[in-house]
Amino acid sequence: MRDAVTSLIRNYDVTGRYLDRNAVDSLKAYFETGTARVAAAAVINGNAAEIVKQAGSQLFDELPELIRPGGNAYTTRRYAACLRDMDYYLRYASYALVAGDNYVLDERVLQGLRETYNSLGVPIGPTVRGIQIMKDIVKGLAEESGILNTSFIDQPFDHLTREFSEQDV
């Protein structure tokens, strides 16, 4: 797994350059948010089940057709699979959050997802909405825990939604 530091150094190494002002500024920004990143991951860890439960409830309130007969979360098995997937996205978003790099999302979540979702007939819109809801919940909990600037929390969640949205899943 990569993080912001190793990714930056790797990019400069590949091009044979010394770390310039932009690199130093990027590293500085990463380290300045380091404590907050770890604190946000702790918030996620301590509240993961509730975050997923609350996000699932809100998603199904907004899109009740998902849990009606014929909907993608209609049976108990499908409903549980939806919540399991939301938990999966939340867990990997927390890894990317701490790393300050979205590589783990690309490698472990997004790669191969198109084929899987296509074969299962899973609609992408509700998946994207569920991830957005989880982001909002996490940001709220982070603010409640004393994290003043929660903008860095957007990065992994927005990456997931952007990549899902760009793919014809």
Coordinates of C-alpha atoms in Angstrom, one line a residue:
M1 CA 0.0 0.0 0.0
R2 CA 1.2 3.5 -0.8
D3 CA 0.8 6.7 1.2
A4 CA 1.2 10.3 0.3
V5 CA 4.9 10.4 1.2
T6 CA 6.0 7.3 -0.7
S7 CA 3.8 8.3 -3.8
L8 CA 5.4 11.7 -3.9
I9 CA 8.9 10.4 -3.5
R10 CA 8.3 7.7 -6.1
N11 CA 7.1 10.3 -8.6
Y12 CA 10.1 12.4 -8.1
D13 CA 12.5 9.4 -8.2
V14 CA 11.0 8.2 -11.5
T15 CA 11.7 11.5 -13.1
G16 CA 15.1 11.9 -11.4
R17 CA 14.3 15.2 -9.7
Y18 CA 15.1 16.6 -6.3
L19 CA 12.1 17.5 -4.1
D20 CA 11.1 21.0 -5.1
R21 CA 9.0 23.6 -3.4
N22 CA 5.7 21.9 -4.6
A23 CA 6.9 18.6 -3.1
V24 CA 7.8 20.1 0.2
D25 CA 4.5 22.0 0.4
S26 CA 2.6 18.8 -0.3
L27 CA 4.6 16.9 2.4
K28 CA 4.0 19.8 4.8
A29 CA 0.2 19.8 4.2
Y30 CA 0.1 16.0 4.7
F31 CA 2.0 16.1 8.0
E32 CA 0.0 19.1 9.2
T33 CA -3.2 17.0 8.9
G34 CA -1.6 13.8 10.2
T35 CA -3.1 14.0 13.7
A36 CA -6.5 14.9 12.4
R37 CA -6.3 12.0 9.8
V38 CA -5.6 9.5 12.6
A39 CA -8.3 11.0 14.8
A40 CA -10.8 10.8 11.9
A41 CA -9.9 7.1 11.4
A42 CA -10.4 6.5 15.1
V43 CA -13.9 8.1 14.8
I44 CA -14.7 5.8 11.9
N45 CA -13.4 2.8 13.8
G46 CA -15.4 3.6 16.9
N47 CA -18.6 4.2 15.0
A48 CA -18.4 2.1 11.9
A49 CA -21.4 -0.1 12.5
E50 CA -23.5 2.9 13.4
I51 CA -22.3 4.9 10.4
V52 CA -23.2 2.1 8.0
K53 CA -26.6 1.5 9.7
Q54 CA -27.5 5.2 9.6
A55 CA -26.3 5.6 6.0
G56 CA -28.3 2.5 5.0
S57 CA -31.4 3.8 6.7
Q58 CA -31.1 7.2 5.0
L59 CA -30.3 5.6 1.6
F60 CA -33.4 3.4 1.8
D61 CA -35.6 6.3 3.1
E62 CA -34.4 8.3 0.0
L63 CA -34.7 5.3 -2.4
P64 CA -37.4 3.0 -1.0
E65 CA -37.7 1.2 -4.3
L66 CA -34.4 -0.6 -3.4
I67 CA -36.1 -2.5 -0.6
R68 CA -39.4 -3.2 -2.4
P69 CA -40.0 -6.4 -4.3
G70 CA -37.8 -6.4 -7.4
G71 CA -35.4 -3.9 -5.8
N72 CA -31.7 -4.6 -5.5
A73 CA -31.9 -4.8 -1.7
Y74 CA -35.2 -6.5 -1.5
T75 CA -34.4 -9.8 0.2
T76 CA -32.7 -10.1 3.6
R77 CA -29.6 -11.5 1.8
R78 CA -29.4 -8.6 -0.6
Y79 CA -30.1 -6.0 2.1
A80 CA -27.2 -7.5 4.2
A81 CA -25.0 -7.6 1.1
C82 CA -25.6 -3.8 0.5
L83 CA -24.7 -3.0 4.1
R84 CA -21.7 -5.3 3.9
D85 CA -20.5 -3.4 0.8
M86 CA -21.0 0.0 2.5
D87 CA -18.9 -1.2 5.4
Y88 CA -16.3 -2.3 2.9
Y89 CA -16.2 1.1 1.2
L90 CA -16.0 2.8 4.6
R91 CA -13.2 0.6 5.8
Y92 CA -11.1 1.2 2.7
A93 CA -11.9 4.9 2.8
S94 CA -10.4 5.1 6.3
Y95 CA -7.2 3.4 5.1
A96 CA -6.9 6.0 2.3
L97 CA -7.7 8.8 4.7
V98 CA -4.8 7.9 6.9
A99 CA -2.5 7.2 4.0
G100 CA -3.4 10.5 2.4
D101 CA -3.4 8.6 -0.9
N102 CA -6.2 6.9 -2.8
Y103 CA -4.1 4.1 -4.3
V104 CA -5.5 1.5 -1.9
L105 CA -9.0 2.4 -3.2
D106 CA -7.9 1.9 -6.8
E107 CA -6.1 -1.3 -6.0
R108 CA -8.5 -3.0 -3.5
V109 CA -11.9 -1.6 -4.2
L110 CA -12.3 -0.2 -7.7
Q111 CA -10.2 -2.7 -9.7
G112 CA -12.6 -5.3 -11.1
L113 CA -15.7 -3.8 -9.6
R114 CA -17.2 -3.0 -13.0
E115 CA -17.3 -6.7 -13.9
T116 CA -18.6 -7.7 -10.6
Y117 CA -21.4 -5.2 -10.5
N118 CA -22.3 -5.8 -14.1
S119 CA -22.6 -9.5 -13.5
L120 CA -24.8 -9.0 -10.5
G121 CA -26.9 -6.2 -12.0
V122 CA -26.1 -3.8 -9.2
P123 CA -27.1 -0.2 -10.0
I124 CA -24.3 2.4 -9.4
G125 CA -26.4 5.4 -8.5
P126 CA -27.5 4.1 -5.1
T127 CA -24.0 3.0 -4.4
V128 CA -22.7 6.5 -5.0
R129 CA -25.4 8.0 -2.9
G130 CA -24.6 5.6 0.0
I131 CA -20.9 6.6 -0.1
Q132 CA -21.9 10.3 -0.1
I133 CA -24.2 9.8 2.9
M134 CA -21.4 8.0 4.8
K135 CA -19.0 10.9 4.0
D136 CA -21.5 13.4 5.5
I137 CA -21.9 11.3 8.6
V138 CA -18.2 10.8 9.1
K139 CA -17.6 14.6 8.7
G140 CA -20.3 15.3 11.3
L141 CA -18.9 12.9 13.7
A142 CA -15.4 14.2 13.2
E143 CA -16.6 17.8 13.8
E144 CA -18.3 16.6 17.0
S145 CA -15.0 15.0 18.1
G146 CA -13.2 18.3 17.8
I147 CA -11.6 18.1 14.4
L148 CA -11.9 21.6 13.1
N149 CA -11.1 21.3 9.4
T150 CA -12.7 18.2 8.0
S151 CA -12.1 18.9 4.3
F152 CA -9.4 16.2 4.0
I153 CA -12.2 13.6 4.8
D154 CA -13.7 14.4 1.4
Q155 CA -10.7 13.0 -0.5
P156 CA -11.3 9.2 -0.3
F157 CA -15.1 9.4 -0.4
D158 CA -15.1 11.8 -3.4
H159 CA -12.5 9.6 -5.2
L160 CA -14.8 6.6 -4.8
T161 CA -17.9 8.4 -6.0
R162 CA -16.0 10.1 -8.9
E163 CA -14.5 6.7 -10.0
F164 CA -17.9 4.9 -9.7
S165 CA -19.6 7.7 -11.5
E166 CA -17.1 7.7 -14.4
Q167 CA -17.4 4.0 -14.9
D168 CA -20.3 2.3 -16.6
V169 CA -20.8 -0.2 -13.8

